[in-house]
PDB file of C-alpha atoms in Angstrom:
ATOM      1  CA  VAL A 478      52.761  43.224  65.493  1.00 47.00           C
ATOM      2  CA  ALA A 479      53.980  46.052  67.720  1.00 58.00           C
ATOM      3  CA  LEU A 480      57.155  45.582  69.606  1.00 57.00           C
ATOM      4  CA  GLY A 481      55.260  46.039  72.886  1.00 66.00           C
ATOM      5  CA  ASP A 482      53.019  43.115  71.984  1.00 76.00           C
ATOM      6  CA  LEU A 483      55.824  40.820  70.999  1.00 73.00           C
ATOM      7  CA  ASN A 484      57.622  41.524  74.344  1.00 79.00           C
ATOM      8  CA  GLN A 485      54.291  40.742  76.180  1.00 81.00           C
ATOM      9  CA  ALA A 486      53.904  37.565  74.319  1.00 77.00           C
ATOM     10  CA  GLN A 487      57.494  36.496  74.982  1.00 77.00           C
ATOM     11  CA  ASP A 488      57.053  37.282  78.831  1.00 81.00           C
ATOM     12  CA  THR A 489      53.756  35.376  78.901  1.00 81.00           C
ATOM     13  CA  LEU A 490      55.354  32.266  77.286  1.00 79.00           C
ATOM     14  CA  LYS A 491      58.525  32.425  79.510  1.00 81.00           C
ATOM     15  CA  ARG A 492      55.943  32.587  82.531  1.00 81.00           C
ATOM     16  CA  LEU A 493      53.893  29.601  81.295  1.00 81.00           C
ATOM     17  CA  MET A 494      56.904  27.355  80.535  1.00 81.00           C
ATOM     18  CA  GLN A 495      58.400  28.092  84.024  1.00 82.00           C
ATOM     19  CA  PRO A 496      56.802  24.804  85.640  1.00 83.00           C
ATOM     20  CA  LEU A 497      58.338  22.708  82.885  1.00 81.00           C
ATOM     21  CA  MET A 498      61.706  24.451  83.298  1.00 79.00           C
ATOM     22  CA  ALA A 499      61.556  24.167  87.015  1.00 81.00           C
ATOM     23  CA  TRP A 500      60.546  20.394  86.927  1.00 79.00           C
ATOM     24  CA  VAL A 501      63.347  19.535  84.641  1.00 78.00           C
ATOM     25  CA  THR A 502      66.075  21.653  86.405  1.00 75.00           C
ATOM     26  CA  GLU A 503      65.160  20.843  89.850  1.00 74.00           C
ATOM     27  CA  ASN A 504      65.242  17.012  88.970  1.00 65.00           C
ATOM     28  CA  GLU A 505      67.886  17.051  86.444  1.00 60.00           C
ATOM     29  CA  ASN A 506      70.215  13.951  86.662  1.00 52.00           C
ATOM     30  CA  GLU A 507      67.806  12.547  89.486  1.00 59.00           C
ATOM     31  CA  THR A 508      64.283  11.809  88.538  1.00 58.00           C
ATOM     32  CA  SER A 509      63.061  13.734  85.400  1.00 66.00           C
ATOM     33  CA  GLY A 510      65.128  11.794  82.871  1.00 79.00           C
ATOM     34  CA  TYR A 511      65.613  15.079  80.856  1.00 83.00           C
ATOM     35  CA  SER A 512      67.897  18.112  80.651  1.00 82.00           C
ATOM     36  CA  ILE A 513      67.556  21.422  79.103  1.00 81.00           C
ATOM     37  CA  ALA A 514      69.784  21.898  75.952  1.00 80.00           C
ATOM     38  CA  PRO A 515      72.484  24.565  76.547  1.00 75.00           C
ATOM     39  CA  GLY A 516      73.030  27.601  74.533  1.00 71.00           C
ATOM     40  CA  PRO A 517      71.126  30.521  73.185  1.00 71.00           C
ATOM     41  CA  ARG A 518      67.673  29.906  72.090  1.00 69.00           C
ATOM     42  CA  ALA A 519      64.559  31.858  71.295  1.00 71.00           C
ATOM     43  CA  HIS A 520      62.082  32.305  74.316  1.00 66.00           C
ATOM     44  CA  HIS A 521      59.477  30.268  72.612  1.00 70.00           C
ATOM     45  CA  LEU A 522      61.634  27.207  71.738  1.00 81.00           C
ATOM     46  CA  ILE A 523      63.040  24.788  74.443  1.00 84.00           C
ATOM     47  CA  GLY A 524      65.424  21.904  73.621  1.00 85.00           C
ATOM     48  CA  LEU A 525      64.523  19.060  76.005  1.00 87.00           C
ATOM     49  CA  MET A 526      67.160  16.293  76.032  1.00 87.00           C
ATOM     50  CA  PRO A 527      66.063  12.863  77.322  1.00 87.00           C
ATOM     51  CA  ASN A 528      68.780  11.062  78.954  1.00 84.00           C
ATOM     52  CA  ASN A 529      70.047   7.712  77.590  1.00 85.00           C
ATOM     53  CA  ARG A 530      67.622   7.395  74.826  1.00 88.00           C
ATOM     54  CA  THR A 531      68.215   6.257  71.195  1.00 90.00           C
ATOM     55  CA  PRO A 532      66.695   7.965  68.200  1.00 90.00           C
ATOM     56  CA  GLU A 533      64.328   5.096  67.889  1.00 92.00           C
ATOM     57  CA  GLU A 534      63.148   5.331  71.577  1.00 92.00           C
ATOM     58  CA  MET A 535      62.662   9.278  71.065  1.00 92.00           C
ATOM     59  CA  LEU A 536      60.589   8.822  68.063  1.00 94.00           C
ATOM     60  CA  GLN A 537      58.442   6.145  69.980  1.00 94.00           C
ATOM     61  CA  MET A 538      58.082   8.736  72.939  1.00 93.00           C
ATOM     62  CA  ALA A 539      57.028  11.342  70.583  1.00 94.00           C
ATOM     63  CA  LYS A 540      54.439   9.133  68.965  1.00 95.00           C
ATOM     64  CA  THR A 541      53.111   8.118  72.301  1.00 95.00           C
ATOM     65  CA  LEU A 542      52.796  11.880  73.400  1.00 95.00           C
ATOM     66  CA  GLU A 543      51.149  12.560  69.985  1.00 95.00           C
ATOM     67  CA  ASP A 544      48.612   9.935  70.692  1.00 95.00           C
ATOM     68  CA  MET A 545      47.941  11.702  73.994  1.00 95.00           C
ATOM     69  CA  GLY A 546      47.329  14.960  72.070  1.00 95.00           C
ATOM     70  CA  ILE A 547      50.832  16.354  73.036  1.00 94.00           C
ATOM     71  CA  TYR A 548      52.771  17.450  69.955  1.00 93.00           C
ATOM     72  CA  ILE A 549      56.580  17.838  70.073  1.00 93.00           C
ATOM     73  CA  ALA A 550      59.481  17.450  67.387  1.00 93.00           C
ATOM     74  CA  VAL A 551      62.442  15.159  67.692  1.00 94.00           C
ATOM     75  CA  ARG A 552      65.507  17.206  66.644  1.00 90.00           C
ATOM     76  CA  CYS A 553      69.206  16.448  66.815  1.00 85.00           C
ATOM     77  CA  GLY A 554      68.891  14.155  69.824  1.00 86.00           C
ATOM     78  CA  GLY A 555      66.294  16.305  71.729  1.00 89.00           C
ATOM     79  CA  PHE A 556      62.750  17.252  71.748  1.00 92.00           C
ATOM     80  CA  ARG A 557      61.793  20.613  70.572  1.00 90.00           C
ATOM     81  CA  ILE A 558      59.079  22.214  72.691  1.00 88.00           C
ATOM     82  CA  ALA A 559      57.472  25.160  70.767  1.00 85.00           C
ATOM     83  CA  PRO A 560      54.709  26.677  72.758  1.00 84.00           C
ATOM     84  CA  TYR A 561      52.632  29.428  71.227  1.00 79.00           C
ATOM     85  CA  VAL A 562      50.545  32.319  72.440  1.00 75.00           C
ATOM     86  CA  THR A 563      47.411  29.968  72.683  1.00 81.00           C
ATOM     87  CA  THR A 564      49.364  27.606  75.118  1.00 82.00           C
ATOM     88  CA  THR A 565      47.768  27.351  78.340  1.00 85.00           C
ATOM     89  CA  LYS A 566      48.770  26.499  81.942  1.00 86.00           C
ATOM     90  CA  GLU A 567      46.731  23.385  81.542  1.00 90.00           C
ATOM     91  CA  ASP A 568      48.756  22.562  78.351  1.00 89.00           C
ATOM     92  CA  VAL A 569      52.025  22.708  80.092  1.00 88.00           C
ATOM     93  CA  GLU A 570      50.844  20.658  82.901  1.00 90.00           C
ATOM     94  CA  LYS A 571      49.738  17.929  80.368  1.00 93.00           C
ATOM     95  CA  LEU A 572      53.017  18.176  78.655  1.00 90.00           C
ATOM     96  CA  ILE A 573      54.793  17.593  81.973  1.00 89.00           C
ATOM     97  CA  GLU A 574      52.601  14.610  82.922  1.00 92.00           C
ATOM     98  CA  GLY A 575      53.116  13.184  79.331  1.00 93.00           C
ATOM     99  CA  LEU A 576      56.865  13.462  79.548  1.00 91.00           C
ATOM    100  CA  LYS A 577      56.764  11.788  83.022  1.00 89.00           C
ATOM    101  CA  PHE A 578      54.630   8.955  81.413  1.00 92.00           C
ATOM    102  CA  VAL A 579      56.865   8.379  78.472  1.00 91.00           C
ATOM    103  CA  SER A 580      59.882   8.308  80.538  1.00 87.00           C
ATOM    104  CA  GLY A 581      58.441   5.533  82.795  1.00 83.00           C
ATOM    105  CA  GLN A 582      57.791   7.826  85.784  1.00 62.00           C
ATOM    106  CA  LEU A 583      53.978   7.261  85.547  1.00 54.00           C
ATOM    107  CA  ARG A 584      52.246   4.067  84.834  1.00 48.00           C
TER     108      ARG A 584
END
């Protein structure tokens, strides 16, 4: 993979994930029920920390999302969101709606 292609892919992923980042950061500590894990990270990996959830609850949330066709990993008290170059805007919107659902915002 040429460096230019890699940079373009990273820029595309950052742009695609912007709605998720905006939803979490704009509503952090209010309604989203999530925060973004601090620290350096790769552009294509996002640590999403659900507020006040036990490991068992997080595993159940991940299973519910999986049943909805949304795949995330539970890692060290958070969810690892790992979009790929095939991720679409619709995928990100589905992820946000799924996160709202499992956190009790949508019934």
